[in-house]
JSON list of C-alpha atoms in Angstrom, two decimals:
[
{"chain": "N", "resi": 191, "resn": "MET", "atom": "CA", "xyz": [7.27, 20.12, 203.21]},
{"chain": "N", "resi": 192, "resn": "GLU", "atom": "CA", "xyz": [5.31, 22.87, 201.60]},
{"chain": "N", "resi": 193, "resn": "HIS", "atom": "CA", "xyz": [6.28, 23.77, 198.05]},
{"chain": "N", "resi": 194, "resn": "PHE", "atom": "CA", "xyz": [8.53, 20.69, 197.77]},
{"chain": "N", "resi": 195, "resn": "THR", "atom": "CA", "xyz": [8.40, 20.46, 193.97]},
{"chain": "N", "resi": 196, "resn": "SER", "atom": "CA", "xyz": [9.07, 24.18, 193.50]},
{"chain": "N", "resi": 197, "resn": "ARG", "atom": "CA", "xyz": [11.90, 24.08, 196.03]},
{"chain": "N", "resi": 198, "resn": "LEU", "atom": "CA", "xyz": [13.44, 21.07, 194.33]},
{"chain": "N", "resi": 199, "resn": "LYS", "atom": "CA", "xyz": [13.22, 22.81, 190.94]},
{"chain": "N", "resi": 200, "resn": "ALA", "atom": "CA", "xyz": [14.84, 25.93, 192.41]},
{"chain": "N", "resi": 201, "resn": "PHE", "atom": "CA", "xyz": [17.61, 23.89, 194.03]},
{"chain": "N", "resi": 202, "resn": "ILE", "atom": "CA", "xyz": [18.39, 22.05, 190.79]},
{"chain": "N", "resi": 203, "resn": "ILE", "atom": "CA", "xyz": [18.69, 25.37, 188.93]},
{"chain": "N", "resi": 204, "resn": "ASP", "atom": "CA", "xyz": [20.85, 26.85, 191.70]},
{"chain": "N", "resi": 205, "resn": "ALA", "atom": "CA", "xyz": [23.03, 23.73, 191.88]},
{"chain": "N", "resi": 206, "resn": "PHE", "atom": "CA", "xyz": [23.63, 24.00, 188.13]},
{"chain": "N", "resi": 207, "resn": "ILE", "atom": "CA", "xyz": [24.65, 27.67, 188.48]},
{"chain": "N", "resi": 208, "resn": "VAL", "atom": "CA", "xyz": [26.92, 26.94, 191.46]},
{"chain": "N", "resi": 209, "resn": "THR", "atom": "CA", "xyz": [28.49, 24.07, 189.50]},
{"chain": "N", "resi": 210, "resn": "LEU", "atom": "CA", "xyz": [29.22, 26.37, 186.55]},
{"chain": "N", "resi": 211, "resn": "PHE", "atom": "CA", "xyz": [30.82, 29.03, 188.77]},
{"chain": "N", "resi": 212, "resn": "THR", "atom": "CA", "xyz": [32.80, 26.40, 190.67]},
{"chain": "N", "resi": 213, "resn": "ALA", "atom": "CA", "xyz": [34.07, 24.77, 187.48]},
{"chain": "N", "resi": 214, "resn": "LEU", "atom": "CA", "xyz": [35.08, 28.13, 186.02]},
{"chain": "N", "resi": 215, "resn": "ILE", "atom": "CA", "xyz": [36.98, 29.18, 189.15]},
{"chain": "N", "resi": 216, "resn": "ASN", "atom": "CA", "xyz": [38.57, 25.73, 189.59]},
{"chain": "N", "resi": 217, "resn": "ASN", "atom": "CA", "xyz": [39.80, 25.72, 185.98]},
{"chain": "N", "resi": 218, "resn": "ILE", "atom": "CA", "xyz": [41.29, 29.20, 186.31]},
{"chain": "N", "resi": 219, "resn": "LEU", "atom": "CA", "xyz": [42.97, 28.27, 189.59]},
{"chain": "N", "resi": 220, "resn": "TYR", "atom": "CA", "xyz": [44.28, 25.02, 188.11]},
{"chain": "N", "resi": 221, "resn": "ILE", "atom": "CA", "xyz": [45.98, 26.94, 185.32]},
{"chain": "N", "resi": 222, "resn": "LEU", "atom": "CA", "xyz": [47.56, 29.22, 187.92]},
{"chain": "N", "resi": 223, "resn": "LEU", "atom": "CA", "xyz": [48.51, 26.44, 190.36]},
{"chain": "N", "resi": 224, "resn": "VAL", "atom": "CA", "xyz": [49.58, 23.65, 187.99]},
{"chain": "N", "resi": 225, "resn": "ASN", "atom": "CA", "xyz": [53.27, 24.49, 188.43]},
{"chain": "N", "resi": 226, "resn": "VAL", "atom": "CA", "xyz": [53.05, 24.77, 192.20]},
{"chain": "N", "resi": 227, "resn": "ASN", "atom": "CA", "xyz": [54.72, 21.78, 193.75]},
{"chain": "N", "resi": 228, "resn": "ASN", "atom": "CA", "xyz": [52.21, 21.39, 196.57]},
{"chain": "N", "resi": 229, "resn": "PRO", "atom": "CA", "xyz": [50.09, 18.25, 196.29]},
{"chain": "N", "resi": 230, "resn": "LEU", "atom": "CA", "xyz": [48.05, 19.15, 199.38]},
{"chain": "N", "resi": 231, "resn": "LEU", "atom": "CA", "xyz": [47.00, 22.48, 197.88]},
{"chain": "N", "resi": 232, "resn": "LEU", "atom": "CA", "xyz": [46.22, 20.90, 194.52]},
{"chain": "N", "resi": 233, "resn": "SER", "atom": "CA", "xyz": [44.07, 18.23, 196.13]},
{"chain": "N", "resi": 234, "resn": "TRP", "atom": "CA", "xyz": [42.09, 20.53, 198.44]},
{"chain": "N", "resi": 235, "resn": "TYR", "atom": "CA", "xyz": [41.49, 23.73, 196.49]},
{"chain": "N", "resi": 236, "resn": "PRO", "atom": "CA", "xyz": [38.50, 22.35, 194.49]},
{"chain": "N", "resi": 237, "resn": "SER", "atom": "CA", "xyz": [36.63, 21.52, 197.70]},
{"chain": "N", "resi": 238, "resn": "ILE", "atom": "CA", "xyz": [37.46, 24.88, 199.23]},
{"chain": "N", "resi": 239, "resn": "VAL", "atom": "CA", "xyz": [36.24, 26.65, 196.08]},
{"chain": "N", "resi": 240, "resn": "LEU", "atom": "CA", "xyz": [33.00, 24.63, 196.12]},
{"chain": "N", "resi": 241, "resn": "ILE", "atom": "CA", "xyz": [32.33, 25.54, 199.76]},
{"chain": "N", "resi": 242, "resn": "MET", "atom": "CA", "xyz": [33.08, 29.23, 199.19]},
{"chain": "N", "resi": 243, "resn": "VAL", "atom": "CA", "xyz": [31.04, 29.53, 195.97]},
{"chain": "N", "resi": 244, "resn": "THR", "atom": "CA", "xyz": [28.07, 27.69, 197.47]},
{"chain": "N", "resi": 245, "resn": "LEU", "atom": "CA", "xyz": [27.96, 29.72, 200.67]},
{"chain": "N", "resi": 246, "resn": "LEU", "atom": "CA", "xyz": [28.57, 33.04, 198.92]},
{"chain": "N", "resi": 247, "resn": "TYR", "atom": "CA", "xyz": [25.98, 32.41, 196.18]},
{"chain": "N", "resi": 248, "resn": "PHE", "atom": "CA", "xyz": [23.15, 31.37, 198.49]},
{"chain": "N", "resi": 249, "resn": "THR", "atom": "CA", "xyz": [23.99, 33.73, 201.36]},
{"chain": "N", "resi": 250, "resn": "ILE", "atom": "CA", "xyz": [24.48, 36.92, 199.35]},
{"chain": "N", "resi": 251, "resn": "LEU", "atom": "CA", "xyz": [21.50, 36.45, 197.04]},
{"chain": "N", "resi": 252, "resn": "GLU", "atom": "CA", "xyz": [19.10, 35.40, 199.79]},
{"chain": "N", "resi": 253, "resn": "ALA", "atom": "CA", "xyz": [20.21, 38.14, 202.19]},
{"chain": "N", "resi": 254, "resn": "LYS", "atom": "CA", "xyz": [20.07, 40.91, 199.56]},
{"chain": "N", "resi": 255, "resn": "THR", "atom": "CA", "xyz": [17.08, 39.88, 197.43]},
{"chain": "N", "resi": 256, "resn": "ASN", "atom": "CA", "xyz": [15.35, 37.08, 199.40]},
{"chain": "N", "resi": 257, "resn": "LYS", "atom": "CA", "xyz": [15.76, 34.93, 196.27]},
{"chain": "N", "resi": 258, "resn": "THR", "atom": "CA", "xyz": [18.37, 32.98, 194.42]},
{"chain": "N", "resi": 259, "resn": "ILE", "atom": "CA", "xyz": [18.11, 32.70, 190.65]},
{"chain": "N", "resi": 260, "resn": "GLY", "atom": "CA", "xyz": [16.47, 29.29, 191.04]},
{"chain": "N", "resi": 261, "resn": "LYS", "atom": "CA", "xyz": [13.94, 30.60, 193.57]},
{"chain": "N", "resi": 262, "resn": "LYS", "atom": "CA", "xyz": [13.13, 33.52, 191.28]},
{"chain": "N", "resi": 263, "resn": "MET", "atom": "CA", "xyz": [12.47, 31.13, 188.38]},
{"chain": "N", "resi": 264, "resn": "ALA", "atom": "CA", "xyz": [10.35, 28.87, 190.64]},
{"chain": "N", "resi": 265, "resn": "GLY", "atom": "CA", "xyz": [8.34, 31.79, 192.08]},
{"chain": "N", "resi": 266, "resn": "LEU", "atom": "CA", "xyz": [9.70, 31.43, 195.61]},
{"chain": "N", "resi": 267, "resn": "PHE", "atom": "CA", "xyz": [11.33, 33.67, 198.18]},
{"chain": "N", "resi": 268, "resn": "VAL", "atom": "CA", "xyz": [12.87, 33.13, 201.60]},
{"chain": "N", "resi": 269, "resn": "SER", "atom": "CA", "xyz": [12.40, 35.28, 204.70]},
{"chain": "N", "resi": 270, "resn": "ASP", "atom": "CA", "xyz": [11.66, 35.23, 208.39]},
{"chain": "N", "resi": 271, "resn": "PRO", "atom": "CA", "xyz": [8.01, 35.56, 209.49]},
{"chain": "N", "resi": 272, "resn": "GLU", "atom": "CA", "xyz": [8.29, 39.38, 209.47]},
{"chain": "N", "resi": 273, "resn": "GLY", "atom": "CA", "xyz": [9.57, 39.42, 205.88]},
{"chain": "N", "resi": 274, "resn": "TYR", "atom": "CA", "xyz": [13.20, 40.24, 206.66]},
{"chain": "N", "resi": 275, "resn": "MET", "atom": "CA", "xyz": [16.35, 38.38, 205.77]},
{"chain": "N", "resi": 276, "resn": "THR", "atom": "CA", "xyz": [19.84, 38.95, 207.17]},
{"chain": "N", "resi": 277, "resn": "TYR", "atom": "CA", "xyz": [23.26, 37.62, 206.24]},
{"chain": "N", "resi": 278, "resn": "PRO", "atom": "CA", "xyz": [23.55, 35.48, 209.42]},
{"chain": "N", "resi": 279, "resn": "LYS", "atom": "CA", "xyz": [20.12, 33.92, 208.83]},
{"chain": "N", "resi": 280, "resn": "ALA", "atom": "CA", "xyz": [20.95, 33.24, 205.18]},
{"chain": "N", "resi": 281, "resn": "LEU", "atom": "CA", "xyz": [24.30, 31.70, 206.12]},
{"chain": "N", "resi": 282, "resn": "ILE", "atom": "CA", "xyz": [22.79, 29.45, 208.81]},
{"chain": "N", "resi": 283, "resn": "ARG", "atom": "CA", "xyz": [20.00, 28.13, 206.59]},
{"chain": "N", "resi": 284, "resn": "ASN", "atom": "CA", "xyz": [22.45, 27.35, 203.78]},
{"chain": "N", "resi": 285, "resn": "LEU", "atom": "CA", "xyz": [25.21, 25.57, 205.72]},
{"chain": "N", "resi": 286, "resn": "THR", "atom": "CA", "xyz": [23.88, 22.16, 204.72]},
{"chain": "N", "resi": 287, "resn": "LYS", "atom": "CA", "xyz": [23.88, 23.00, 201.00]},
{"chain": "N", "resi": 288, "resn": "ILE", "atom": "CA", "xyz": [27.66, 22.63, 200.74]},
{"chain": "N", "resi": 289, "resn": "TYR", "atom": "CA", "xyz": [27.31, 18.94, 199.89]},
{"chain": "N", "resi": 290, "resn": "TRP", "atom": "CA", "xyz": [24.15, 17.00, 199.12]},
{"chain": "N", "resi": 291, "resn": "VAL", "atom": "CA", "xyz": [24.41, 14.52, 202.05]},
{"chain": "N", "resi": 292, "resn": "PRO", "atom": "CA", "xyz": [23.99, 17.14, 204.84]},
{"chain": "N", "resi": 293, "resn": "LEU", "atom": "CA", "xyz": [21.14, 18.70, 202.85]},
{"chain": "N", "resi": 294, "resn": "LEU", "atom": "CA", "xyz": [19.40, 15.34, 202.64]},
{"chain": "N", "resi": 295, "resn": "PHE", "atom": "CA", "xyz": [19.72, 14.90, 206.42]},
{"chain": "N", "resi": 296, "resn": "ASP", "atom": "CA", "xyz": [18.48, 18.47, 206.90]},
{"chain": "N", "resi": 297, "resn": "VAL", "atom": "CA", "xyz": [15.32, 17.70, 204.93]},
{"chain": "N", "resi": 298, "resn": "ILE", "atom": "CA", "xyz": [14.77, 14.33, 206.64]},
{"chain": "N", "resi": 299, "resn": "LEU", "atom": "CA", "xyz": [15.33, 15.73, 210.16]},
{"chain": "N", "resi": 300, "resn": "GLY", "atom": "CA", "xyz": [12.96, 18.60, 209.44]},
{"chain": "N", "resi": 301, "resn": "LYS", "atom": "CA", "xyz": [10.32, 16.07, 208.43]},
{"chain": "N", "resi": 302, "resn": "LEU", "atom": "CA", "xyz": [11.01, 13.79, 211.43]},
{"chain": "N", "resi": 303, "resn": "PHE", "atom": "CA", "xyz": [10.70, 16.68, 213.88]},
{"chain": "N", "resi": 304, "resn": "GLY", "atom": "CA", "xyz": [7.43, 17.71, 212.24]},
{"chain": "N", "resi": 305, "resn": "TYR", "atom": "CA", "xyz": [8.65, 21.06, 210.94]},
{"chain": "N", "resi": 306, "resn": "PRO", "atom": "CA", "xyz": [7.00, 22.48, 207.82]},
{"chain": "N", "resi": 307, "resn": "SER", "atom": "CA", "xyz": [10.45, 22.94, 206.27]},
{"chain": "N", "resi": 308, "resn": "ARG", "atom": "CA", "xyz": [14.11, 21.99, 206.71]},
{"chain": "N", "resi": 309, "resn": "LEU", "atom": "CA", "xyz": [15.72, 21.81, 210.16]},
{"chain": "N", "resi": 310, "resn": "PHE", "atom": "CA", "xyz": [18.16, 24.63, 209.36]},
{"chain": "N", "resi": 311, "resn": "ASP", "atom": "CA", "xyz": [15.27, 26.84, 208.25]},
{"chain": "N", "resi": 312, "resn": "GLN", "atom": "CA", "xyz": [13.88, 26.39, 211.75]},
{"chain": "N", "resi": 313, "resn": "ILE", "atom": "CA", "xyz": [17.26, 27.11, 213.36]},
{"chain": "N", "resi": 314, "resn": "ALA", "atom": "CA", "xyz": [17.63, 30.29, 211.27]},
{"chain": "N", "resi": 315, "resn": "GLY", "atom": "CA", "xyz": [14.01, 31.31, 211.88]},
{"chain": "N", "resi": 316, "resn": "THR", "atom": "CA", "xyz": [13.25, 31.40, 208.16]},
{"chain": "N", "resi": 317, "resn": "ASP", "atom": "CA", "xyz": [10.98, 29.67, 205.68]},
{"chain": "N", "resi": 318, "resn": "VAL", "atom": "CA", "xyz": [10.35, 29.58, 201.94]},
{"chain": "N", "resi": 319, "resn": "TYR", "atom": "CA", "xyz": [7.16, 31.13, 200.60]},
{"chain": "N", "resi": 320, "resn": "THR", "atom": "CA", "xyz": [5.59, 31.46, 197.17]},
{"chain": "N", "resi": 321, "resn": "ASP", "atom": "CA", "xyz": [5.31, 34.83, 195.46]},
{"chain": "N", "resi": 322, "resn": "GLU", "atom": "CA", "xyz": [1.52, 34.48, 195.72]},
{"chain": "N", "resi": 323, "resn": "GLU", "atom": "CA", "xyz": [1.83, 34.27, 199.52]},
{"chain": "N", "resi": 324, "resn": "LEU", "atom": "CA", "xyz": [3.80, 37.52, 199.47]},
{"chain": "N", "resi": 325, "resn": "GLU", "atom": "CA", "xyz": [1.10, 39.25, 197.43]},
{"chain": "N", "resi": 326, "resn": "GLN", "atom": "CA", "xyz": [-1.57, 38.20, 199.97]},
{"chain": "N", "resi": 327, "resn": "VAL", "atom": "CA", "xyz": [0.20, 40.00, 202.81]}
]
């Protein structure tokens, strides 16, 4: 795994940001839904919000700017080998970030299969590079 420490730093920053957004939205929704007499809705909406915020945050930022806030702070960017990033590629590579267990398996499987990065990076045809690598091209 190239850039493992930088990627971990970026992920921790991004996870913190996603957690803040998720908590804010969940608290607002709780205030709106507290009087709704639907236990199923009240028990599932936090998970649905987490999934939506996570996928939207990573997919939109990576597809539009090739960087999340964490990657920008860590000096990293994500792209395919030609330097392009699309919404489908960003979505595919971030599917395992919804919860930490699939992400852990993604990293382990990437290592077991001998890929230089995560398995879902390989499936999406993307990789993470340093800003210095971009300047060399």
